[in-house]
mmCIF file with all atom_site columns, C-alpha atoms in Angstrom:
data_model
loop_
_atom_site.group_PDB
_atom_site.id
_atom_site.type_symbol
_atom_site.label_atom_id
_atom_site.label_alt_id
_atom_site.label_comp_id
_atom_site.label_asym_id
_atom_site.label_entity_id
_atom_site.label_seq_id
_atom_site.pdbx_PDB_ins_code
_atom_site.Cartn_x
_atom_site.Cartn_y
_atom_site.Cartn_z
_atom_site.occupancy
_atom_site.B_iso_or_equiv
_atom_site.pdbx_formal_charge
_atom_site.auth_seq_id
_atom_site.auth_comp_id
_atom_site.auth_asym_id
_atom_site.auth_atom_id
_atom_site.pdbx_PDB_model_num
ATOM 1   C CA . SER A 1 1   ? 93.173  130.473 194.333 1.00 75.00 ? 1   SER A CA 1
ATOM 2   C CA . ALA A 1 2   ? 92.802  132.912 195.744 1.00 86.00 ? 2   ALA A CA 1
ATOM 3   C CA . VAL A 1 3   ? 88.962  134.477 197.269 1.00 94.00 ? 3   VAL A CA 1
ATOM 4   C CA . ILE A 1 4   ? 88.980  137.599 195.810 1.00 97.00 ? 4   ILE A CA 1
ATOM 5   C CA . SER A 1 5   ? 85.973  139.878 197.200 1.00 97.00 ? 5   SER A CA 1
ATOM 6   C CA . GLN A 1 6   ? 84.596  143.479 195.303 1.00 98.00 ? 6   GLN A CA 1
ATOM 7   C CA . LYS A 1 7   ? 82.927  145.662 196.893 1.00 98.00 ? 7   LYS A CA 1
ATOM 8   C CA . PRO A 1 8   ? 80.516  147.436 195.996 1.00 98.00 ? 8   PRO A CA 1
ATOM 9   C CA . SER A 1 9   ? 78.824  144.546 193.446 1.00 98.00 ? 9   SER A CA 1
ATOM 10  C CA . ARG A 1 10  ? 77.024  147.584 191.645 1.00 97.00 ? 10  ARG A CA 1
ATOM 11  C CA . ASP A 1 11  ? 75.770  150.902 192.075 1.00 97.00 ? 11  ASP A CA 1
ATOM 12  C CA . ILE A 1 12  ? 73.535  153.651 190.517 1.00 97.00 ? 12  ILE A CA 1
ATOM 13  C CA . CYS A 1 13  ? 75.421  157.421 190.500 1.00 96.00 ? 13  CYS A CA 1
ATOM 14  C CA . GLN A 1 14  ? 74.950  160.882 189.577 1.00 97.00 ? 14  GLN A CA 1
ATOM 15  C CA . ARG A 1 15  ? 77.024  162.581 186.657 1.00 97.00 ? 15  ARG A CA 1
ATOM 16  C CA . GLY A 1 16  ? 79.797  164.373 188.553 1.00 97.00 ? 16  GLY A CA 1
ATOM 17  C CA . THR A 1 17  ? 80.234  162.608 191.655 1.00 97.00 ? 17  THR A CA 1
ATOM 18  C CA . SER A 1 18  ? 83.166  159.574 192.767 1.00 98.00 ? 18  SER A CA 1
ATOM 19  C CA . LEU A 1 19  ? 83.027  155.919 193.462 1.00 98.00 ? 19  LEU A CA 1
ATOM 20  C CA . THR A 1 20  ? 85.877  153.514 195.452 1.00 98.00 ? 20  THR A CA 1
ATOM 21  C CA . ILE A 1 21  ? 85.608  150.512 194.483 1.00 98.00 ? 21  ILE A CA 1
ATOM 22  C CA . GLN A 1 22  ? 87.483  148.020 196.800 1.00 98.00 ? 22  GLN A CA 1
ATOM 23  C CA . CYS A 1 23  ? 89.032  144.721 195.854 1.00 98.00 ? 23  CYS A CA 1
ATOM 24  C CA . GLN A 1 24  ? 90.221  142.555 198.915 1.00 98.00 ? 24  GLN A CA 1
ATOM 25  C CA . VAL A 1 25  ? 91.908  138.999 198.656 1.00 97.00 ? 25  VAL A CA 1
ATOM 26  C CA . ASP A 1 26  ? 92.763  136.787 201.241 1.00 96.00 ? 26  ASP A CA 1
ATOM 27  C CA . SER A 1 27  ? 96.177  136.468 200.567 1.00 95.00 ? 27  SER A CA 1
ATOM 28  C CA . GLN A 1 28  ? 98.553  137.985 199.826 1.00 94.00 ? 28  GLN A CA 1
ATOM 29  C CA . VAL A 1 29  ? 99.265  138.609 196.221 1.00 94.00 ? 29  VAL A CA 1
ATOM 30  C CA . THR A 1 30  ? 102.198 140.497 193.866 1.00 92.00 ? 30  THR A CA 1
ATOM 31  C CA . MET A 1 31  ? 100.524 141.565 190.928 1.00 92.00 ? 31  MET A CA 1
ATOM 32  C CA . MET A 1 32  ? 96.805  143.474 191.072 1.00 96.00 ? 32  MET A CA 1
ATOM 33  C CA . PHE A 1 33  ? 94.350  144.895 187.875 1.00 97.00 ? 33  PHE A CA 1
ATOM 34  C CA . TRP A 1 34  ? 92.193  146.732 187.162 1.00 98.00 ? 34  TRP A CA 1
ATOM 35  C CA . TYR A 1 35  ? 89.941  146.093 183.973 1.00 98.00 ? 35  TYR A CA 1
ATOM 36  C CA . ARG A 1 36  ? 86.802  148.054 182.322 1.00 98.00 ? 36  ARG A CA 1
ATOM 37  C CA . GLN A 1 37  ? 84.128  145.770 180.348 1.00 98.00 ? 37  GLN A CA 1
ATOM 38  C CA . GLN A 1 38  ? 81.676  147.845 178.775 1.00 95.00 ? 38  GLN A CA 1
ATOM 39  C CA . PRO A 1 39  ? 78.436  146.267 177.962 1.00 90.00 ? 39  PRO A CA 1
ATOM 40  C CA . GLY A 1 40  ? 78.961  143.449 175.470 1.00 92.00 ? 40  GLY A CA 1
ATOM 41  C CA . GLN A 1 41  ? 82.647  143.849 174.938 1.00 96.00 ? 41  GLN A CA 1
ATOM 42  C CA . SER A 1 42  ? 86.301  142.865 175.798 1.00 97.00 ? 42  SER A CA 1
ATOM 43  C CA . LEU A 1 43  ? 88.140  143.288 178.971 1.00 98.00 ? 43  LEU A CA 1
ATOM 44  C CA . THR A 1 44  ? 89.950  146.622 178.332 1.00 96.00 ? 44  THR A CA 1
ATOM 45  C CA . LEU A 1 45  ? 93.628  146.975 181.343 1.00 96.00 ? 45  LEU A CA 1
ATOM 46  C CA . ILE A 1 46  ? 92.626  150.301 182.892 1.00 97.00 ? 46  ILE A CA 1
ATOM 47  C CA . ALA A 1 47  ? 95.758  149.599 185.020 1.00 96.00 ? 47  ALA A CA 1
ATOM 48  C CA . THR A 1 48  ? 98.722  147.609 187.246 1.00 95.00 ? 48  THR A CA 1
ATOM 49  C CA . ALA A 1 49  ? 98.085  148.290 191.089 1.00 95.00 ? 49  ALA A CA 1
ATOM 50  C CA . ASN A 1 50  ? 101.644 147.914 192.138 1.00 85.00 ? 50  ASN A CA 1
ATOM 51  C CA . GLN A 1 51  ? 102.152 148.214 195.917 1.00 87.00 ? 51  GLN A CA 1
ATOM 52  C CA . GLY A 1 52  ? 104.137 150.677 197.757 1.00 82.00 ? 52  GLY A CA 1
ATOM 53  C CA . SER A 1 53  ? 104.153 153.399 194.371 1.00 84.00 ? 53  SER A CA 1
ATOM 54  C CA . GLU A 1 54  ? 101.770 154.702 191.758 1.00 88.00 ? 54  GLU A CA 1
ATOM 55  C CA . ALA A 1 55  ? 99.611  152.753 189.866 1.00 93.00 ? 55  ALA A CA 1
ATOM 56  C CA . THR A 1 56  ? 100.856 151.811 185.846 1.00 94.00 ? 56  THR A CA 1
ATOM 57  C CA . TYR A 1 57  ? 98.187  153.015 183.495 1.00 96.00 ? 57  TYR A CA 1
ATOM 58  C CA . GLU A 1 58  ? 97.422  152.549 180.224 1.00 95.00 ? 58  GLU A CA 1
ATOM 59  C CA . SER A 1 59  ? 96.964  154.153 177.499 1.00 94.00 ? 59  SER A CA 1
ATOM 60  C CA . GLY A 1 60  ? 94.078  156.235 177.632 1.00 95.00 ? 60  GLY A CA 1
ATOM 61  C CA . PHE A 1 61  ? 93.931  155.758 180.882 1.00 97.00 ? 61  PHE A CA 1
ATOM 62  C CA . VAL A 1 62  ? 95.409  159.074 183.886 1.00 97.00 ? 62  VAL A CA 1
ATOM 63  C CA . ILE A 1 63  ? 95.736  158.779 186.870 1.00 96.00 ? 63  ILE A CA 1
ATOM 64  C CA . ASP A 1 64  ? 92.985  161.970 187.790 1.00 97.00 ? 64  ASP A CA 1
ATOM 65  C CA . LYS A 1 65  ? 90.430  159.876 186.295 1.00 98.00 ? 65  LYS A CA 1
ATOM 66  C CA . PHE A 1 66  ? 91.057  156.641 187.823 1.00 98.00 ? 66  PHE A CA 1
ATOM 67  C CA . PRO A 1 67  ? 93.182  156.809 190.982 1.00 97.00 ? 67  PRO A CA 1
ATOM 68  C CA . ILE A 1 68  ? 94.181  153.634 192.317 1.00 97.00 ? 68  ILE A CA 1
ATOM 69  C CA . SER A 1 69  ? 95.095  152.976 195.910 1.00 96.00 ? 69  SER A CA 1
ATOM 70  C CA . ARG A 1 70  ? 97.369  149.440 196.922 1.00 96.00 ? 70  ARG A CA 1
ATOM 71  C CA . PRO A 1 71  ? 98.508  150.331 200.368 1.00 94.00 ? 71  PRO A CA 1
ATOM 72  C CA . ASN A 1 72  ? 99.098  146.212 201.012 1.00 94.00 ? 72  ASN A CA 1
ATOM 73  C CA . LEU A 1 73  ? 99.586  143.534 199.099 1.00 95.00 ? 73  LEU A CA 1
ATOM 74  C CA . THR A 1 74  ? 96.039  142.066 199.673 1.00 96.00 ? 74  THR A CA 1
ATOM 75  C CA . PHE A 1 75  ? 93.787  144.958 199.316 1.00 97.00 ? 75  PHE A CA 1
ATOM 76  C CA . SER A 1 76  ? 93.168  147.896 196.260 1.00 97.00 ? 76  SER A CA 1
ATOM 77  C CA . THR A 1 77  ? 90.478  150.142 195.535 1.00 98.00 ? 77  THR A CA 1
ATOM 78  C CA . LEU A 1 78  ? 89.874  152.536 192.295 1.00 98.00 ? 78  LEU A CA 1
ATOM 79  C CA . THR A 1 79  ? 88.415  155.314 192.158 1.00 98.00 ? 79  THR A CA 1
ATOM 80  C CA . VAL A 1 80  ? 85.947  156.188 189.108 1.00 98.00 ? 80  VAL A CA 1
ATOM 81  C CA . SER A 1 81  ? 86.307  159.999 189.747 1.00 98.00 ? 81  SER A CA 1
ATOM 82  C CA . ASN A 1 82  ? 83.841  163.036 187.847 1.00 97.00 ? 82  ASN A CA 1
ATOM 83  C CA . MET A 1 83  ? 81.595  160.316 186.700 1.00 97.00 ? 83  MET A CA 1
ATOM 84  C CA . SER A 1 84  ? 79.808  160.500 183.119 1.00 96.00 ? 84  SER A CA 1
ATOM 85  C CA . PRO A 1 85  ? 77.508  158.320 181.629 1.00 95.00 ? 85  PRO A CA 1
ATOM 86  C CA . GLU A 1 86  ? 79.974  157.423 179.342 1.00 95.00 ? 86  GLU A CA 1
ATOM 87  C CA . ASP A 1 87  ? 81.922  155.691 182.351 1.00 97.00 ? 87  ASP A CA 1
ATOM 88  C CA . SER A 1 88  ? 78.798  153.197 182.747 1.00 97.00 ? 88  SER A CA 1
ATOM 89  C CA . SER A 1 89  ? 80.486  150.047 182.900 1.00 97.00 ? 89  SER A CA 1
ATOM 90  C CA . ILE A 1 90  ? 81.286  146.879 184.733 1.00 98.00 ? 90  ILE A CA 1
ATOM 91  C CA . TYR A 1 91  ? 84.981  146.736 186.981 1.00 98.00 ? 91  TYR A CA 1
ATOM 92  C CA . LEU A 1 92  ? 86.881  144.171 187.473 1.00 98.00 ? 92  LEU A CA 1
ATOM 93  C CA . CYS A 1 93  ? 89.796  143.643 189.379 1.00 98.00 ? 93  CYS A CA 1
ATOM 94  C CA . SER A 1 94  ? 92.086  140.714 188.899 1.00 97.00 ? 94  SER A CA 1
ATOM 95  C CA . VAL A 1 95  ? 95.181  139.491 191.057 1.00 96.00 ? 95  VAL A CA 1
ATOM 96  C CA . ALA A 1 96  ? 97.915  137.142 190.268 1.00 93.00 ? 96  ALA A CA 1
ATOM 97  C CA . GLU A 1 97  ? 100.715 135.561 192.871 1.00 90.00 ? 97  GLU A CA 1
ATOM 98  C CA . ASN A 1 98  ? 102.779 136.384 190.470 1.00 84.00 ? 98  ASN A CA 1
ATOM 99  C CA . SER A 1 99  ? 103.747 137.578 187.034 1.00 77.00 ? 99  SER A CA 1
ATOM 100 C CA . ASN A 1 100 ? 104.461 133.942 186.025 1.00 76.00 ? 100 ASN A CA 1
ATOM 101 C CA . GLN A 1 101 ? 101.126 133.167 187.612 1.00 86.00 ? 101 GLN A CA 1
ATOM 102 C CA . PRO A 1 102 ? 97.569  132.545 186.528 1.00 93.00 ? 102 PRO A CA 1
ATOM 103 C CA . GLN A 1 103 ? 95.594  135.756 186.835 1.00 95.00 ? 103 GLN A CA 1
ATOM 104 C CA . HIS A 1 104 ? 91.630  135.443 188.394 1.00 97.00 ? 104 HIS A CA 1
ATOM 105 C CA . PHE A 1 105 ? 88.765  137.692 188.100 1.00 97.00 ? 105 PHE A CA 1
ATOM 106 C CA . GLY A 1 106 ? 86.429  139.218 191.237 1.00 97.00 ? 106 GLY A CA 1
ATOM 107 C CA . ASP A 1 107 ? 82.896  139.389 190.575 1.00 97.00 ? 107 ASP A CA 1
ATOM 108 C CA . GLY A 1 108 ? 83.501  142.845 189.170 1.00 97.00 ? 108 GLY A CA 1
ATOM 109 C CA . THR A 1 109 ? 81.026  146.334 190.416 1.00 98.00 ? 109 THR A CA 1
ATOM 110 C CA . ARG A 1 110 ? 78.579  146.989 187.702 1.00 97.00 ? 110 ARG A CA 1
ATOM 111 C CA . LEU A 1 111 ? 78.176  150.960 187.521 1.00 97.00 ? 111 LEU A CA 1
ATOM 112 C CA . SER A 1 112 ? 75.802  152.990 186.045 1.00 97.00 ? 112 SER A CA 1
ATOM 113 C CA . ILE A 1 113 ? 75.550  157.096 185.706 1.00 96.00 ? 113 ILE A CA 1
ATOM 114 C CA . LEU A 1 114 ? 72.334  158.942 185.670 1.00 93.00 ? 114 LEU A CA 1
ATOM 115 C CA . GLY B 2 1   ? 101.413 146.113 171.999 1.00 73.00 ? 1   GLY B CA 1
ATOM 116 C CA . GLU B 2 2   ? 99.783  143.334 171.270 1.00 80.00 ? 2   GLU B CA 1
ATOM 117 C CA . ASN B 2 3   ? 97.236  142.649 168.941 1.00 92.00 ? 3   ASN B CA 1
ATOM 118 C CA . VAL B 2 4   ? 95.150  140.024 169.486 1.00 96.00 ? 4   VAL B CA 1
ATOM 119 C CA . GLU B 2 5   ? 92.548  138.783 166.921 1.00 97.00 ? 5   GLU B CA 1
ATOM 120 C CA . GLN B 2 6   ? 90.172  136.213 167.877 1.00 98.00 ? 6   GLN B CA 1
ATOM 121 C CA . HIS B 2 7   ? 87.714  134.297 165.315 1.00 97.00 ? 7   HIS B CA 1
ATOM 122 C CA . PRO B 2 8   ? 85.381  133.723 165.494 1.00 98.00 ? 8   PRO B CA 1
ATOM 123 C CA . SER B 2 9   ? 83.199  136.168 166.416 1.00 98.00 ? 9   SER B CA 1
ATOM 124 C CA . THR B 2 10  ? 80.497  133.614 167.230 1.00 98.00 ? 10  THR B CA 1
ATOM 125 C CA . LEU B 2 11  ? 79.774  129.970 167.105 1.00 98.00 ? 11  LEU B CA 1
ATOM 126 C CA . SER B 2 12  ? 76.944  127.942 166.955 1.00 98.00 ? 12  SER B CA 1
ATOM 127 C CA . VAL B 2 13  ? 77.390  124.221 167.180 1.00 98.00 ? 13  VAL B CA 1
ATOM 128 C CA . GLN B 2 14  ? 74.753  121.383 168.121 1.00 98.00 ? 14  GLN B CA 1
ATOM 129 C CA . GLU B 2 15  ? 75.191  119.346 171.364 1.00 98.00 ? 15  GLU B CA 1
ATOM 130 C CA . GLY B 2 16  ? 78.086  116.565 171.053 1.00 98.00 ? 16  GLY B CA 1
ATOM 131 C CA . ASP B 2 17  ? 79.571  118.209 168.345 1.00 98.00 ? 17  ASP B CA 1
ATOM 132 C CA . SER B 2 18  ? 83.196  119.441 168.836 1.00 98.00 ? 18  SER B CA 1
ATOM 133 C CA . ALA B 2 19  ? 84.264  123.720 168.827 1.00 98.00 ? 19  ALA B CA 1
ATOM 134 C CA . VAL B 2 20  ? 87.107  125.133 168.193 1.00 98.00 ? 20  VAL B CA 1
ATOM 135 C CA . ILE B 2 21  ? 88.923  129.024 168.524 1.00 98.00 ? 21  ILE B CA 1
ATOM 136 C CA . LYS B 2 22  ? 91.437  130.635 167.322 1.00 98.00 ? 22  LYS B CA 1
ATOM 137 C CA . CYS B 2 23  ? 93.820  133.886 168.306 1.00 98.00 ? 23  CYS B CA 1
ATOM 138 C CA . THR B 2 24  ? 97.063  135.226 166.552 1.00 98.00 ? 24  THR B CA 1
ATOM 139 C CA . TYR B 2 25  ? 98.606  137.723 168.434 1.00 96.00 ? 25  TYR B CA 1
ATOM 140 C CA . SER B 2 26  ? 101.807 139.684 166.867 1.00 94.00 ? 26  SER B CA 1
ATOM 141 C CA . ASP B 2 27  ? 104.285 139.767 170.262 1.00 91.00 ? 27  ASP B CA 1
ATOM 142 C CA . SER B 2 28  ? 106.638 137.069 169.614 1.00 88.00 ? 28  SER B CA 1
ATOM 143 C CA . ALA B 2 29  ? 107.762 137.834 172.895 1.00 88.00 ? 29  ALA B CA 1
ATOM 144 C CA . SER B 2 30  ? 104.973 136.368 174.471 1.00 91.00 ? 30  SER B CA 1
ATOM 145 C CA . ASN B 2 31  ? 104.960 133.352 176.336 1.00 91.00 ? 31  ASN B CA 1
ATOM 146 C CA . TYR B 2 32  ? 101.374 132.678 178.522 1.00 94.00 ? 32  TYR B CA 1
ATOM 147 C CA . PHE B 2 33  ? 98.304  132.012 177.053 1.00 96.00 ? 33  PHE B CA 1
ATOM 148 C CA . PRO B 2 34  ? 94.986  131.651 178.772 1.00 97.00 ? 34  PRO B CA 1
ATOM 149 C CA . TRP B 2 35  ? 91.200  130.894 177.983 1.00 98.00 ? 35  TRP B CA 1
ATOM 150 C CA . TYR B 2 36  ? 88.883  132.587 179.670 1.00 98.00 ? 36  TYR B CA 1
ATOM 151 C CA . LYS B 2 37  ? 84.886  131.506 179.751 1.00 98.00 ? 37  LYS B CA 1
ATOM 152 C CA . GLN B 2 38  ? 82.611  134.435 181.072 1.00 98.00 ? 38  GLN B CA 1
ATOM 153 C CA . GLU B 2 39  ? 79.217  133.326 181.453 1.00 97.00 ? 39  GLU B CA 1
ATOM 154 C CA . LEU B 2 40  ? 76.229  135.971 181.168 1.00 95.00 ? 40  LEU B CA 1
ATOM 155 C CA . GLY B 2 41  ? 76.738  138.691 184.942 1.00 94.00 ? 41  GLY B CA 1
ATOM 156 C CA . LYS B 2 42  ? 79.694  136.109 185.347 1.00 96.00 ? 42  LYS B CA 1
ATOM 157 C CA . ARG B 2 43  ? 83.129  136.673 186.164 1.00 97.00 ? 43  ARG B CA 1
ATOM 158 C CA . PRO B 2 44  ? 85.863  135.646 183.599 1.00 98.00 ? 44  PRO B CA 1
ATOM 159 C CA . GLN B 2 45  ? 87.173  132.180 184.208 1.00 98.00 ? 45  GLN B CA 1
ATOM 160 C CA . LEU B 2 46  ? 90.002  130.956 184.141 1.00 97.00 ? 46  LEU B CA 1
ATOM 161 C CA . ILE B 2 47  ? 89.313  127.042 182.015 1.00 98.00 ? 47  ILE B CA 1
ATOM 162 C CA . ILE B 2 48  ? 93.080  126.916 180.435 1.00 98.00 ? 48  ILE B CA 1
ATOM 163 C CA . ASP B 2 49  ? 96.464  128.353 180.218 1.00 96.00 ? 49  ASP B CA 1
ATOM 164 C CA . ILE B 2 50  ? 99.291  126.823 178.158 1.00 95.00 ? 50  ILE B CA 1
ATOM 165 C CA . ARG B 2 51  ? 103.125 128.445 178.210 1.00 93.00 ? 51  ARG B CA 1
ATOM 166 C CA . SER B 2 52  ? 104.797 128.441 175.109 1.00 86.00 ? 52  SER B CA 1
ATOM 167 C CA . ASN B 2 53  ? 107.727 125.417 176.497 1.00 83.00 ? 53  ASN B CA 1
ATOM 168 C CA . VAL B 2 54  ? 104.444 123.075 175.543 1.00 84.00 ? 54  VAL B CA 1
ATOM 169 C CA . GLY B 2 55  ? 102.571 123.163 172.082 1.00 92.00 ? 55  GLY B CA 1
ATOM 170 C CA . GLU B 2 56  ? 99.551  121.502 173.390 1.00 95.00 ? 56  GLU B CA 1
ATOM 171 C CA . LYS B 2 57  ? 97.955  121.053 177.019 1.00 95.00 ? 57  LYS B CA 1
ATOM 172 C CA . LYS B 2 58  ? 94.694  118.981 177.892 1.00 97.00 ? 58  LYS B CA 1
ATOM 173 C CA . ASP B 2 59  ? 92.279  118.980 180.452 1.00 95.00 ? 59  ASP B CA 1
ATOM 174 C CA . GLN B 2 60  ? 88.744  116.599 179.981 1.00 96.00 ? 60  GLN B CA 1
ATOM 175 C CA . ARG B 2 61  ? 86.800  118.137 177.195 1.00 98.00 ? 61  ARG B CA 1
ATOM 176 C CA . ILE B 2 62  ? 89.150  121.265 176.756 1.00 98.00 ? 62  ILE B CA 1
ATOM 177 C CA . ALA B 2 63  ? 92.213  121.354 175.309 1.00 98.00 ? 63  ALA B CA 1
ATOM 178 C CA . VAL B 2 64  ? 94.736  124.304 173.887 1.00 98.00 ? 64  VAL B CA 1
ATOM 179 C CA . THR B 2 65  ? 97.362  124.063 171.048 1.00 97.00 ? 65  THR B CA 1
ATOM 180 C CA . LEU B 2 66  ? 99.906  126.640 170.595 1.00 97.00 ? 66  LEU B CA 1
ATOM 181 C CA . ASN B 2 67  ? 102.006 127.267 166.916 1.00 95.00 ? 67  ASN B CA 1
ATOM 182 C CA . LYS B 2 68  ? 104.492 130.154 168.483 1.00 93.00 ? 68  LYS B CA 1
ATOM 183 C CA . THR B 2 69  ? 106.391 130.332 165.426 1.00 93.00 ? 69  THR B CA 1
ATOM 184 C CA . ALA B 2 70  ? 103.030 130.791 163.348 1.00 94.00 ? 70  ALA B CA 1
ATOM 185 C CA . LYS B 2 71  ? 102.052 133.124 166.604 1.00 95.00 ? 71  LYS B CA 1
ATOM 186 C CA . HIS B 2 72  ? 98.284  131.376 167.383 1.00 96.00 ? 72  HIS B CA 1
ATOM 187 C CA . PHE B 2 73  ? 96.820  129.461 169.883 1.00 97.00 ? 73  PHE B CA 1
ATOM 188 C CA . SER B 2 74  ? 93.797  127.520 169.550 1.00 98.00 ? 74  SER B CA 1
ATOM 189 C CA . LEU B 2 75  ? 90.602  126.671 172.077 1.00 98.00 ? 75  LEU B CA 1
ATOM 190 C CA . HIS B 2 76  ? 89.378  123.262 171.503 1.00 98.00 ? 76  HIS B CA 1
ATOM 191 C CA . ILE B 2 77  ? 86.213  121.790 173.812 1.00 98.00 ? 77  ILE B CA 1
ATOM 192 C CA . THR B 2 78  ? 84.587  118.526 172.591 1.00 98.00 ? 78  THR B CA 1
ATOM 193 C CA . GLU B 2 79  ? 81.850  116.915 173.119 1.00 98.00 ? 79  GLU B CA 1
ATOM 194 C CA . THR B 2 80  ? 79.843  119.953 173.543 1.00 98.00 ? 80  THR B CA 1
ATOM 195 C CA . GLN B 2 81  ? 77.227  120.555 176.069 1.00 97.00 ? 81  GLN B CA 1
ATOM 196 C CA . PRO B 2 82  ? 74.966  123.154 176.861 1.00 96.00 ? 82  PRO B CA 1
ATOM 197 C CA . GLU B 2 83  ? 76.660  124.884 179.990 1.00 97.00 ? 83  GLU B CA 1
ATOM 198 C CA . ASP B 2 84  ? 79.915  125.295 177.384 1.00 98.00 ? 84  ASP B CA 1
ATOM 199 C CA . SER B 2 85  ? 77.831  127.996 176.119 1.00 98.00 ? 85  SER B CA 1
ATOM 200 C CA . ALA B 2 86  ? 79.354  131.473 177.032 1.00 98.00 ? 86  ALA B CA 1
ATOM 201 C CA . VAL B 2 87  ? 82.025  133.765 175.587 1.00 98.00 ? 87  VAL B CA 1
ATOM 202 C CA . TYR B 2 88  ? 85.420  133.026 175.328 1.00 98.00 ? 88  TYR B CA 1
ATOM 203 C CA . PHE B 2 89  ? 88.084  135.176 175.639 1.00 98.00 ? 89  PHE B CA 1
ATOM 204 C CA . CYS B 2 90  ? 91.602  134.641 174.671 1.00 98.00 ? 90  CYS B CA 1
ATOM 205 C CA . ALA B 2 91  ? 94.410  136.870 176.540 1.00 97.00 ? 91  ALA B CA 1
ATOM 206 C CA . PRO B 2 92  ? 98.209  136.376 175.449 1.00 95.00 ? 92  PRO B CA 1
ATOM 207 C CA . GLU B 2 93  ? 100.477 137.317 178.675 1.00 92.00 ? 93  GLU B CA 1
ATOM 208 C CA . GLU B 2 94  ? 102.473 140.499 177.305 1.00 86.00 ? 94  GLU B CA 1
ATOM 209 C CA . VAL B 2 95  ? 105.186 141.380 179.503 1.00 79.00 ? 95  VAL B CA 1
ATOM 210 C CA . ARG B 2 96  ? 105.131 141.371 183.438 1.00 75.00 ? 96  ARG B CA 1
ATOM 211 C CA . GLY B 2 97  ? 101.780 139.662 183.652 1.00 82.00 ? 97  GLY B CA 1
ATOM 212 C CA . LYS B 2 98  ? 99.477  142.072 181.509 1.00 90.00 ? 98  LYS B CA 1
ATOM 213 C CA . LEU B 2 99  ? 97.109  140.404 179.656 1.00 94.00 ? 99  LEU B CA 1
ATOM 214 C CA . GLN B 2 100 ? 95.356  141.786 177.135 1.00 95.00 ? 100 GLN B CA 1
ATOM 215 C CA . PHE B 2 101 ? 92.298  140.073 175.668 1.00 97.00 ? 101 PHE B CA 1
ATOM 216 C CA . GLY B 2 102 ? 90.684  139.356 172.040 1.00 97.00 ? 102 GLY B CA 1
ATOM 217 C CA . ALA B 2 103 ? 87.116  140.683 171.201 1.00 98.00 ? 103 ALA B CA 1
ATOM 218 C CA . GLY B 2 104 ? 86.183  137.193 172.609 1.00 98.00 ? 104 GLY B CA 1
ATOM 219 C CA . THR B 2 105 ? 83.877  134.816 170.821 1.00 98.00 ? 105 THR B CA 1
ATOM 220 C CA . GLN B 2 106 ? 80.069  133.443 171.539 1.00 98.00 ? 106 GLN B CA 1
ATOM 221 C CA . VAL B 2 107 ? 80.125  130.299 171.903 1.00 98.00 ? 107 VAL B CA 1
ATOM 222 C CA . VAL B 2 108 ? 76.065  128.645 171.548 1.00 98.00 ? 108 VAL B CA 1
ATOM 223 C CA . VAL B 2 109 ? 75.231  125.183 172.113 1.00 98.00 ? 109 VAL B CA 1
ATOM 224 C CA . THR B 2 110 ? 71.889  123.923 171.247 1.00 95.00 ? 110 THR B CA 1
ATOM 225 C CA . PRO B 2 111 ? 70.587  120.791 172.501 1.00 90.00 ? 111 PRO B CA 1
#
């Protein structure tokens, strides 16, 4: 399966600031997704990153808070904007070659907001 | 959207025994049913999946069974080992690759 690199692996940020998380894949993939996993919880889908167009957000997530870029078939970024302690979580990207193929995850970004 | 229920939430088994986790879903249009294993501090890893045209799939000590009529699928782990200790998530597919994750099952295998 594809090798997925996610950066940074962790960060500690001040409230009110923003952080951009990168997801790089070593092969072209059709599907890229961003998830949030709060401590001890399950994974919640934030959005589907669409190449060349605006991301598709799930209920409860908005573009102003979580802007996403997908400039090509191997790269995506998620920005967590105007952070508050409630945004402390693990953020994971996942990829699939296409919608009929299994989804694989990056190692995640552990984000703490002070 | 898809409603997913996963049971049990915790499962403690003796090494060598079997473990079974059940996942029920609501969307009859779902056609893809994966299971992920997540060890502490690690990424979720796909361990087995099944599509709706198949009733059972096996990979060494792991198997998945699907009952599409009843809208549930189950993960079976036989001859459990300490390294099977992890959180397991079912994640039936909604539409266009979107997965809806269950709440997870903490499996503890005691030697």
